[in-house]
XYZ file of C-alpha atoms in Angstrom:
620
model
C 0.000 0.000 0.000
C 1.157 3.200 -0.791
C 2.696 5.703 1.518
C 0.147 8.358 3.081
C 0.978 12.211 2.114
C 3.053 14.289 4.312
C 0.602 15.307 7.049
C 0.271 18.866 7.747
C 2.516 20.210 10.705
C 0.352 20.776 13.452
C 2.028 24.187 14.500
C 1.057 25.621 11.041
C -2.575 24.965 11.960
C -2.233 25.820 15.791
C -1.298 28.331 17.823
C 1.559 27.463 19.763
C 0.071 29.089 23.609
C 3.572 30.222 25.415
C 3.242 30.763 29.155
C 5.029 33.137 30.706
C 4.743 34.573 34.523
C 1.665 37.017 34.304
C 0.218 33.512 32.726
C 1.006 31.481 35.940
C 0.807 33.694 38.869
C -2.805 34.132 37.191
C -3.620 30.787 36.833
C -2.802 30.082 40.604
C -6.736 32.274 41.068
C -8.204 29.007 39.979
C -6.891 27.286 43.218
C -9.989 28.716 45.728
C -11.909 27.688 43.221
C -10.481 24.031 43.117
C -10.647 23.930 46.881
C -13.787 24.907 46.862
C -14.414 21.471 44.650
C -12.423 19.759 47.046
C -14.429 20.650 50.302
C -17.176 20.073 49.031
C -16.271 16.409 48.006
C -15.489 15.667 51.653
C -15.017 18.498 54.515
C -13.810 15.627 56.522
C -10.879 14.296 54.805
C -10.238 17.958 53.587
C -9.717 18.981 57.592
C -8.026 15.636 58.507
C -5.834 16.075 56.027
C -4.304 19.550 56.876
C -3.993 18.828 60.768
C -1.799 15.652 59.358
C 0.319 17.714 57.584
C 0.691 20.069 60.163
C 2.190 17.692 62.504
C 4.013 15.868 59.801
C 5.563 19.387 58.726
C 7.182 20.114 62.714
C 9.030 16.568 62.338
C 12.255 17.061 60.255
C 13.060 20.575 62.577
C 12.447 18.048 65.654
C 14.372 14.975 64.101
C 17.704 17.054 63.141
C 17.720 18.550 66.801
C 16.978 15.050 68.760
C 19.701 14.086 66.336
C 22.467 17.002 67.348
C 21.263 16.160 71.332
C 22.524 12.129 70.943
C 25.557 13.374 69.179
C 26.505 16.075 71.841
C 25.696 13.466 74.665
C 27.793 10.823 72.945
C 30.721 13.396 72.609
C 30.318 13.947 76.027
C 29.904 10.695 77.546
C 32.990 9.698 75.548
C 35.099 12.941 76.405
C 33.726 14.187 79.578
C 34.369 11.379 82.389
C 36.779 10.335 84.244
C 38.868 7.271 83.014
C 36.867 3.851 84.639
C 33.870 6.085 85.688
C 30.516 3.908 84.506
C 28.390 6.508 82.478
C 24.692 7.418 83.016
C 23.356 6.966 79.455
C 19.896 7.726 80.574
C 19.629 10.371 79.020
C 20.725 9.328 75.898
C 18.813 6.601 75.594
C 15.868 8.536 76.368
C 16.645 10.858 73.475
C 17.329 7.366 70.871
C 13.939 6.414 71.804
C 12.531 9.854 71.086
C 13.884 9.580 67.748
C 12.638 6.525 67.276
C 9.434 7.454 68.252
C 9.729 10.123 65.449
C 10.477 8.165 62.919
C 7.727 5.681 63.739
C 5.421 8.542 63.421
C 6.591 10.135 60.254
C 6.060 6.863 58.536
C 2.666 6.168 59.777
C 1.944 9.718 59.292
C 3.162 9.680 55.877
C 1.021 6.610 55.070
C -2.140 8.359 56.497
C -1.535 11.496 54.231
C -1.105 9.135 51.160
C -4.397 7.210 52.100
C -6.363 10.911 52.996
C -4.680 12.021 49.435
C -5.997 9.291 47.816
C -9.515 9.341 49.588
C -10.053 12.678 48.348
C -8.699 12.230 45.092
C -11.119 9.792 44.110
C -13.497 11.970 45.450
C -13.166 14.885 43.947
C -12.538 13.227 40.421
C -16.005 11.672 40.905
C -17.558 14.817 41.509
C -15.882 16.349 38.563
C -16.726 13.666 36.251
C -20.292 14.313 37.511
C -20.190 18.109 37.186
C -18.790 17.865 33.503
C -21.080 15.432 32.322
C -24.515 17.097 33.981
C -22.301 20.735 32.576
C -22.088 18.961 28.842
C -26.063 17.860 29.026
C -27.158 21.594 29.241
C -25.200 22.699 26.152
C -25.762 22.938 22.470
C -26.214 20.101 20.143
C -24.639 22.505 17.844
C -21.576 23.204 20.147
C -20.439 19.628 20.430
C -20.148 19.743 16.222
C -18.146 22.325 16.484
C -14.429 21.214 16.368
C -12.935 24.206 18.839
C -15.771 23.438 21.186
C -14.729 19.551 21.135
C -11.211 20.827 21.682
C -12.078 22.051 24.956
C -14.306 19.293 25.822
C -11.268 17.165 25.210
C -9.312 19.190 27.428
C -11.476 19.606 29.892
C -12.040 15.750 30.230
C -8.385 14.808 30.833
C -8.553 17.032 33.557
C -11.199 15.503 35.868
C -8.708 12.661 36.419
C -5.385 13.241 38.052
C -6.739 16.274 39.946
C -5.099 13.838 42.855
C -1.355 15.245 41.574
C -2.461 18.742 42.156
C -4.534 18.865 45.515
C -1.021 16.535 47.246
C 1.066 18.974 45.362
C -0.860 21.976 47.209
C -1.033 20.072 50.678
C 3.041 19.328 50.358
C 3.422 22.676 49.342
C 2.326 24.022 52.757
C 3.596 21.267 54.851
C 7.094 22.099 52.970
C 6.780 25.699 53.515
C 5.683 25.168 57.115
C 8.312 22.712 57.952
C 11.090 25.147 55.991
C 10.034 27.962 59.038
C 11.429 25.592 61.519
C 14.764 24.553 59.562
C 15.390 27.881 58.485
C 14.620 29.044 62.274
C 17.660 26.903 63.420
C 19.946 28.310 60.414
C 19.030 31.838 61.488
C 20.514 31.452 64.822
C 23.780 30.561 63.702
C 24.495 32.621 60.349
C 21.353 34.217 58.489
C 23.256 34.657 55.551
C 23.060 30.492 54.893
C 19.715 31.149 53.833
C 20.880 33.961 51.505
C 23.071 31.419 50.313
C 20.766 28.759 50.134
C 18.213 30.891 48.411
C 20.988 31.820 45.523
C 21.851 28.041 45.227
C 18.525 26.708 44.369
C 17.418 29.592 41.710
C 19.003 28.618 38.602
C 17.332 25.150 38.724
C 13.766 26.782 39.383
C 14.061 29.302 36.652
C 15.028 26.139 34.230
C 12.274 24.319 35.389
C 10.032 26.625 34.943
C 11.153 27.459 31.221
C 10.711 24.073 29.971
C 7.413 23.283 32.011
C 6.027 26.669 29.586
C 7.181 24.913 26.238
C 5.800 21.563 27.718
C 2.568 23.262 28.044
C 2.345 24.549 24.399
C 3.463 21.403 22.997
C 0.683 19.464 24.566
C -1.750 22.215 23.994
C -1.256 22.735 20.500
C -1.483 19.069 19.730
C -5.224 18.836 21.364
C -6.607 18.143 18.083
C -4.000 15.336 16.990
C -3.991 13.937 20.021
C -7.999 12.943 19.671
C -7.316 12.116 16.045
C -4.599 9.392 17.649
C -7.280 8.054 20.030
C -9.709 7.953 17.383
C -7.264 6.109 15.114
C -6.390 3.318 18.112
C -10.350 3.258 18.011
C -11.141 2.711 14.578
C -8.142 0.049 14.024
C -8.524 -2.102 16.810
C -12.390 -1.789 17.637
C -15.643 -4.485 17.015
C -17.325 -1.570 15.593
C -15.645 -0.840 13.029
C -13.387 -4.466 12.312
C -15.440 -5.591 9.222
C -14.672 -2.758 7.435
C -11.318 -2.581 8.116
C -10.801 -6.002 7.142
C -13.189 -5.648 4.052
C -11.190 -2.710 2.715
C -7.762 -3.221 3.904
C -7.579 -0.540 6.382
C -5.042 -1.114 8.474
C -1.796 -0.267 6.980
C -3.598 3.336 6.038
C -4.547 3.406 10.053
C -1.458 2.224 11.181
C 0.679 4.279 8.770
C -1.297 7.600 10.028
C -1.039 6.580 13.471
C 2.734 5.818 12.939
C 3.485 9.203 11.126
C 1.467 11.579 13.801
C 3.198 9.790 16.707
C 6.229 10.045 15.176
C 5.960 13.664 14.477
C 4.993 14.244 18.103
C 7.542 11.641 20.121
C 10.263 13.948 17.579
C 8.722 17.382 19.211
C 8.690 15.745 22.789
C 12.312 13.599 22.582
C 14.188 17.578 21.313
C 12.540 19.139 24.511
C 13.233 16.262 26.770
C 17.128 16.588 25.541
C 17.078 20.052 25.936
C 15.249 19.947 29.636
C 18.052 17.021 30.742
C 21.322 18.827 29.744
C 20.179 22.223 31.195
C 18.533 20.876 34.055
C 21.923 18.478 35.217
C 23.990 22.079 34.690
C 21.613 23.950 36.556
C 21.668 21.356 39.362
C 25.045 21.108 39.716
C 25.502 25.116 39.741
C 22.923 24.088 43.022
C 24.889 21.422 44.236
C 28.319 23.559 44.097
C 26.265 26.876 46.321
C 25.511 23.421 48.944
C 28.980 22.381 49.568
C 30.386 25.938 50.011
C 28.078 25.911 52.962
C 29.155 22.831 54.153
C 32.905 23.316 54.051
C 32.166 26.551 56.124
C 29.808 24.992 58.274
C 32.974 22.263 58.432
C 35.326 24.787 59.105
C 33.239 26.518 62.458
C 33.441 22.897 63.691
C 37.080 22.100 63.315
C 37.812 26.067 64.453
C 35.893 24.896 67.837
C 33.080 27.523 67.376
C 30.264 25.009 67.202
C 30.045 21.509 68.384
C 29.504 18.212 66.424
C 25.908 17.974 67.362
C 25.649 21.498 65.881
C 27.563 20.255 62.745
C 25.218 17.652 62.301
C 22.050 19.825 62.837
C 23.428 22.432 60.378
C 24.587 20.242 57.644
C 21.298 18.116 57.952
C 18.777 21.258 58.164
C 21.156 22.916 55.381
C 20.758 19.766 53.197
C 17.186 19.676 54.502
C 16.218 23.081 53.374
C 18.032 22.925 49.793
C 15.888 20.045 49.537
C 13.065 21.556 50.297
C 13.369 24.587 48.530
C 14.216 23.042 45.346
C 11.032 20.868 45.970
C 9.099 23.669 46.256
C 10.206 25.887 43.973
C 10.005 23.208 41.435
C 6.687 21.535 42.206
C 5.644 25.428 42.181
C 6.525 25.316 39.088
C 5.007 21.700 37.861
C 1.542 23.042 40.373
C 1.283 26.589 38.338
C 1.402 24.571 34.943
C -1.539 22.019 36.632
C -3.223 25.244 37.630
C -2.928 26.879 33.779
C -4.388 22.755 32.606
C -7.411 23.420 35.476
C -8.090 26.656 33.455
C -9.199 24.716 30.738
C -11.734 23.045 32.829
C -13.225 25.915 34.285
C -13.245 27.531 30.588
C -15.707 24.447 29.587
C -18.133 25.138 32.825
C -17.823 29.138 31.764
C -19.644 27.783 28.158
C -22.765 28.722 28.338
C -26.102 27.249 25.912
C -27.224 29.474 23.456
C -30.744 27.562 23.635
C -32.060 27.539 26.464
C -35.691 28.689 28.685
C -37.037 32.198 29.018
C -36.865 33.655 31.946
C -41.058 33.228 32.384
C -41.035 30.107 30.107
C -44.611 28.612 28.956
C -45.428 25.241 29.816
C -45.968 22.947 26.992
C -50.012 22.619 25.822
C -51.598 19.623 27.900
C -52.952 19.156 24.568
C -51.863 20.714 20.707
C -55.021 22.847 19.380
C -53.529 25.021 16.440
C -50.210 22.719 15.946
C -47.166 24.155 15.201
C -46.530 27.233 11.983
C -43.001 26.880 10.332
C -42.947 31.376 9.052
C -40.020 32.310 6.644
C -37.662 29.561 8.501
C -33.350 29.451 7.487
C -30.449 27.502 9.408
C -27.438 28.105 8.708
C -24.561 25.850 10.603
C -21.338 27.366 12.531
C -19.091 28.168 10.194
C -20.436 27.264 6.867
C -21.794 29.406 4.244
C -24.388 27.049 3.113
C -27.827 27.433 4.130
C -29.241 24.061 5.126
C -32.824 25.514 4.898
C -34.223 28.682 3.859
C -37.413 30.276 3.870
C -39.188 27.435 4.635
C -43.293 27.947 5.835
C -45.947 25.263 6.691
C -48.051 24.368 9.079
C -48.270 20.978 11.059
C -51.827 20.444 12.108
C -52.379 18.591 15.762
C -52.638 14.947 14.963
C -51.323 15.369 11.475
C -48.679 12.717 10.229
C -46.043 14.602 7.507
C -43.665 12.949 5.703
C -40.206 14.757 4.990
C -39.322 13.479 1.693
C -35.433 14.629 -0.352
C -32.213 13.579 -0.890
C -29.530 13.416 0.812
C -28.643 16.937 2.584
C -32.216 18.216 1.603
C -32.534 19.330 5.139
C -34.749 17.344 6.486
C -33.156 15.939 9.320
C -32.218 19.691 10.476
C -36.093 20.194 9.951
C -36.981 17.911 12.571
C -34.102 18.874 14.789
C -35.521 22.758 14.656
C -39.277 21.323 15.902
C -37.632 19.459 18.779
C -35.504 22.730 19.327
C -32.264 21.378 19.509
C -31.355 24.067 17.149
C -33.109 27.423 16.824
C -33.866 29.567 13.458
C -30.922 31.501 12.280
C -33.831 33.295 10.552
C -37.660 33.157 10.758
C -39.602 31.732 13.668
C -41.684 28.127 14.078
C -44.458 28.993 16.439
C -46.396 26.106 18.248
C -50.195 27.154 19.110
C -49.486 30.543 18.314
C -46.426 31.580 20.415
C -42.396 31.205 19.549
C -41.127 27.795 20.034
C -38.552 29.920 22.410
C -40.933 30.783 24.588
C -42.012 27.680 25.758
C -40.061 25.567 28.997
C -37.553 23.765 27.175
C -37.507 20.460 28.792
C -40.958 20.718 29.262
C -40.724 20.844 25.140
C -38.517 18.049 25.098
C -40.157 15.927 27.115
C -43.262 16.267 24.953
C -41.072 15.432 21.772
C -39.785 11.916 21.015
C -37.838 11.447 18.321
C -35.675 8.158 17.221
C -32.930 9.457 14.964
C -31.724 7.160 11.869
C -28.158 7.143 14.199
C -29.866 6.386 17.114
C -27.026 4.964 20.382
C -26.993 1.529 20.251
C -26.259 1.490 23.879
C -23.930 -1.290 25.679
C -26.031 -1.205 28.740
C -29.233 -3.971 29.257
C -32.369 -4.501 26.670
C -34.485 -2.911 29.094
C -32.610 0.204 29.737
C -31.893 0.496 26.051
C -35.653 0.605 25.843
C -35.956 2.833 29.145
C -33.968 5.268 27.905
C -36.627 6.648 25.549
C -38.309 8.097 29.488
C -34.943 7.137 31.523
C -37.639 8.172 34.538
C -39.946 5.271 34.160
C -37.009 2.513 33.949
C -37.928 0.586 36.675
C -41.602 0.280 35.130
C -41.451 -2.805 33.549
C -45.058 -3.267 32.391
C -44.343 0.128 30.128
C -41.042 -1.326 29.196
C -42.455 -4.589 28.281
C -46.056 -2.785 26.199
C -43.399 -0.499 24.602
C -41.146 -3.524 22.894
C -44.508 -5.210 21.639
C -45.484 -1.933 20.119
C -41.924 -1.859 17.932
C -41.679 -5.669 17.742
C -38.963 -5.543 19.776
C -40.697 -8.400 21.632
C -39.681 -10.765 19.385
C -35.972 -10.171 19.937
C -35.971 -9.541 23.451
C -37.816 -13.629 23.497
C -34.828 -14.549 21.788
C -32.224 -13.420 24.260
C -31.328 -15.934 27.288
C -31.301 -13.422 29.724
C -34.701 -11.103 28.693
C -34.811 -7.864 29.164
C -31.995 -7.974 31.399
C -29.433 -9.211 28.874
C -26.528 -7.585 28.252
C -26.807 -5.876 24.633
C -23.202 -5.288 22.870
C -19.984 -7.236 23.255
C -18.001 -4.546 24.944
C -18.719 -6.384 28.368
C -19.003 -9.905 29.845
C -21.899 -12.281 28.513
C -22.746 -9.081 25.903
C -24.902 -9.988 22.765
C -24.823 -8.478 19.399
C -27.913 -7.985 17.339
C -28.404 -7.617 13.733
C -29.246 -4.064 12.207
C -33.157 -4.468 12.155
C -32.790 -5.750 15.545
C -31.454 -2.706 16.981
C -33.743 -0.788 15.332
C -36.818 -2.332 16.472
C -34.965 -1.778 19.897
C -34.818 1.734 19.223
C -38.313 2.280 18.015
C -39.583 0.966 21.183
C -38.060 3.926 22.826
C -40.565 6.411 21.001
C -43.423 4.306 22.633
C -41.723 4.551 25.755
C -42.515 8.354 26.010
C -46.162 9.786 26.164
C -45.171 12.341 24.186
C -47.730 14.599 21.961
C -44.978 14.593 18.799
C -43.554 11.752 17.539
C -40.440 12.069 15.205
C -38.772 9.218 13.408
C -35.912 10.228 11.341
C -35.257 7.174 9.102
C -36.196 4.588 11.568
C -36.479 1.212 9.370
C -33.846 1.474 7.369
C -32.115 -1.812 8.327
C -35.922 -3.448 8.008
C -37.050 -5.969 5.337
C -39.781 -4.430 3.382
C -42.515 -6.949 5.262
C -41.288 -5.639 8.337
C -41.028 -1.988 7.764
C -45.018 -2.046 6.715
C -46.064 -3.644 9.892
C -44.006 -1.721 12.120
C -45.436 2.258 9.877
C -49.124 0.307 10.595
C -48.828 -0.214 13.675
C -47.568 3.364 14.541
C -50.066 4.947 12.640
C -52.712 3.154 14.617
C -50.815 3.572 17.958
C -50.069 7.591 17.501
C -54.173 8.377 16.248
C -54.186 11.443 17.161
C -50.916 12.052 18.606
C -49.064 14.582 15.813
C -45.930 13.263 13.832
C -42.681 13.351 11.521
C -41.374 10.399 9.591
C -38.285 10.498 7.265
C -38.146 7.712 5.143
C -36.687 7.209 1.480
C -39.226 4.672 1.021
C -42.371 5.731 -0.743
C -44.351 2.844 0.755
C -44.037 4.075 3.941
C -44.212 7.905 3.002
C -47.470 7.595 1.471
C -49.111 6.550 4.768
C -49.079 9.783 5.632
C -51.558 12.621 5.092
C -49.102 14.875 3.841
C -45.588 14.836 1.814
C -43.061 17.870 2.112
C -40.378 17.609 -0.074
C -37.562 19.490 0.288
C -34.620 20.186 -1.869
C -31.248 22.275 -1.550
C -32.616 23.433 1.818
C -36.386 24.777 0.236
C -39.781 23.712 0.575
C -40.468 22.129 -3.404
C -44.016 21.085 -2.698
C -46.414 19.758 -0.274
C -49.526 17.624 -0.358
C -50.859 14.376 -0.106
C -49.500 11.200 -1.964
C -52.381 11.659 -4.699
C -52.505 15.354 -4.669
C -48.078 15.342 -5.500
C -48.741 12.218 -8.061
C -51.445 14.622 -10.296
C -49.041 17.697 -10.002
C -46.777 15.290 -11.601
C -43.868 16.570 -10.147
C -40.463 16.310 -8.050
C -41.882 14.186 -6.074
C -44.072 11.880 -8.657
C -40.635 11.784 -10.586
C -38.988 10.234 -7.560
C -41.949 7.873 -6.764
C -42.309 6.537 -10.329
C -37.980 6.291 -10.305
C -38.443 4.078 -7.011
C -41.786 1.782 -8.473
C -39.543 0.851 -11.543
C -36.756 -0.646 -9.439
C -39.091 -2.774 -7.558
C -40.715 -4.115 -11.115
């Protein structure tokens, strides 16, 4: 097979974001705000947490000075008695098993933080997960087909996992800090300017850090959108979905040589600024290390001049060591916590997206019952971003109880149609007014709920037969009489017999003891979701297109019979099922061409008689 093109560099179609400090230092405002998440997921472990760390961060201070006692004691029990004298080593012993003591507690206290940290990492991913999906339900259908609103999305979904990293790095951050006051007390007392020193020594390796965690961040942000297209690749090469026709048509050296080239062109990006963060980062260390040991050669020179004692040696070197390691800690999980803050930004930009569609402020309920039906006036939609009107100046009426057929080709419009009368878009132009008043005006998911409508890409969801059912009024799944009434309407009866476990069997072979069914299967499974809902308008956008001709009459008489008097939609390219209707719109390039009854569109004799007679000949 031959070699794909040269794909296009991704920094020539994204803009590489740089962060610099105004960047960071603003970022770290989102912090309250993640806190805020986090107390809210569990005051409890929130509070526990922080006294831990409180008493965890007093524990280094306390170890290095137990630590300077047992050496001064030992000097002086070795040094200070007389020759043959038996020495009281009370009190050192009672200082070893201090330290002891200590060091018991810092591990069990360090295992308790890691268990708190964990805890409440769970729990606040949970409740993020939650928040973005019930955020995500309340926005435009047109939003997620917009490709820089699924950007975000994207972004914002890698970033209600791992919020664990950040809320440890915050809590270490303060026990650090906290636990630095005590070292650096100690330091103070002998020679303030080992902190000046100290400070100096650890700088370069922050700064560096810093640098290269900015150009980490605009590498991963500019590849958002190749990054999804190298999930969706792993999906559509190695998936049940999608394996026959990637057998069928040879598709996987053409999904593995894409895959191959973007992750190549990425690892190339990543493996330069991994180099480049190494080599500078081991100079930049060692330019730390070298500011350490000119403190400890001085520190070693007070002790040999007699100015401070061993046990002071030891305390000093240890807290100096100590505090270098904690201040390169900090400063450089400072840095690695800013660039998690700037990554939280992008979650809290998806929750700031707001619907466009969405209730008046004094909405009107939806009519107990339809008396005028619903008046498309002077109707156009135009999608995000495209020039192309999808319909345009499109009026008719829809009487209450009146079944229309949508009848065109492919990109006619009429599946946009149907998704304007369930108002999961709105006019760009025009107005569609149900019993007199804007469709805008009305409660929206009192609309909704009053609207069913089984699209011809209807979910074939990997959950049970009866919830796959259910979800057509997810409120009434634990009412299995409607369940069960709602499958014999669609015929869905039939299949559900078939299956060993009923209506509890697992549909889909994504999990254990999951069954596949056939095309018309699902789609009987599907129908059964527009009985599910009592709704006034029924809407069934292609809905028996994997049916058998036999079956797809049955199932069109039975609905008509089962929604007298209840007002619907059907799509169909089938004029055997269209005729049923009282009345045909057919649409083309976005406008209404005519409208009428089967008989009434055969004697005008023409767009749609053309396509009628064009269909009759291939079934002769």
């Amino acid at each position: 097979m031959a070699k794909s093109s040269k794909p296009a560099n991704p920094s020539e179609n994204n803009t590489e974001k740089t962060l610099n400090w105004r960047d960071r230092l603003s970022a770290l405002s989102n912090l309250p705000a993640f806190f805020r998440m986090v107390w809210q997921a569990s005051p409890g472990l929130f509070i526990g947490n922080a006294l831990v760390r409180l008493v965890r961060a007093a524990i280094p201070a306390l170890t290095l000075y137990i630590g300077k006692l047992v050496i001064d004691e030992v000097v002086r029990l070795a040094t200070g008695r007389p020759a043959g004298a038996e020495a009281d080593t009370n009190y050192l012993w009672l200082l070893v098993g201090a330290e002891f003591a200590l060091a018991i507690l810092s591990t069990a206290l360090g295992r308790l933080t890691s268990l708190l940290d964990g805890l409440l990492g769970d729990l606040v991913t949970n409740r993020t997960s939650v928040r973005l999906m019930e955020h995500a339900a309340t926005l435009d259908l047109e939003q997620f087909e917009d490709a820089t609103f699924y950007d975000k999305l994207e972004r914002a979904r890698r970033q209600t996992t791992g919020r664990s990293f950040l809320l440890s790095g915050v809590f270490n951050q303060a026990q650090e800090i906290i636990s630095i006051g005590f070292l650096a007390a100690g330091l103070a007392v002998f020679n303030p300017w080992l902190l000046v020193l100290l400070l100096l020594a650890v700088t370069p390796a922050f700064i560096g850090d810093n640098y290269f965690n900015q150009q980490s961040y605009s590498l991963s942000r500019s590849w958002t959108p190749e990054r999804r297209e190298l999930d969706y690749l792993r999906f559509v090469g190695a998936s049940d979905e999608t394996a026959k026709e990637v057998k069928i048509f040879g598709l996987s050296d053409f999904l593995v040589d894409r895959f191959r080239t973007l992750s190549w062109q990425y690892y190339l990006k990543n493996r330069a600024l991994s180099i480049r963060r190494a080599g500078w980062g081991t100079v930049l260390t060692a330019v730390g290390t070298a500011g350490y040991y000119g403190a400890y050669l001085w520190i070693v020179a007070r002790a040999i001049s007699g100015s401070i004692s061993i046990g002071d040696l030891t305390f000093l070197a240890g807290s100096f060591r100590q505090l270098r390691a904690s201040m390169e800690g900090i400063l450089l999980q400072f840095s690695s916590l800013t660039q998690e803050a700037v990554y939280l930004q992008d979650l809290f930009d998806f929750f700031q997206i707001r619907p466009l569609i969405h209730s008046p402020t004094k909405p009107l309920r939806f009519p107990e019952k339809i008396r005028q039906g619903f008046v498309f006036e002077d109707v156009g939609f135009k999608y995000t971003n495209s020039h192309r009107w999808a319909l345009r100046n499109l009026s008719f009426t829809l009487a209450p109880g009146e079944k229309l057929a949508l009848v065109g080709e492919n990109g006619a419009g009429k599946t946009t149609l149907v998704k304007l009368l369930a108002r999961l878009y709105d006019p760009t132009e025009g107005r569609i007014l149900l019993d007199g008043h804007d469709l805008r005006d009305y409660d929206l998911l009192d609309l909704r709920r009053n609207v069913s409508v089984i699209f011809q890409d209807y979910v074939r969801f990997k959950m049970s037969a009866g919830i796959n059912i259910a979800v057509g009024d997810i409120d009434e799944r634990t009412n299995q009489p409607r369940i069960v009434t709602s499958a014999e309407r669609s015929l869905a009866d039939s299949v559900i017999a078939k299956l060993e476990g009923g209506y509890e069997q697992q549909l889909g072979r994504s999990f254990g003891k999951g069954v596949e069914l056939s095309g018309g299967e699902w789609q009987k499974v599907a129908l059964a979701r527009a009985y599910m809902r009592d709704a006034q308008v029924l809407i069934l956008d292609e809905p028996t297109a994997a049916l058998d001709a036999r079956a797809e009459y049955e199932v069109f008489q039975r609905f008509a019979r089962l929604t007298e008097g209840k007002t619907s939609v059907i799509i169909s390219h089938r004029f055997s099922t269209v005729r049923m209707a009282d009345r045909i719109l057919v649409l083309e390039g976005g406008n209404l061409l005519e409208i009428g009854s089967h008989s009434e569109l055969l004697e005008k004799d023409g767009r749609y008689a053309e396509l009628f007679q064009l269909q009759a000949r291939g079934y002769q």
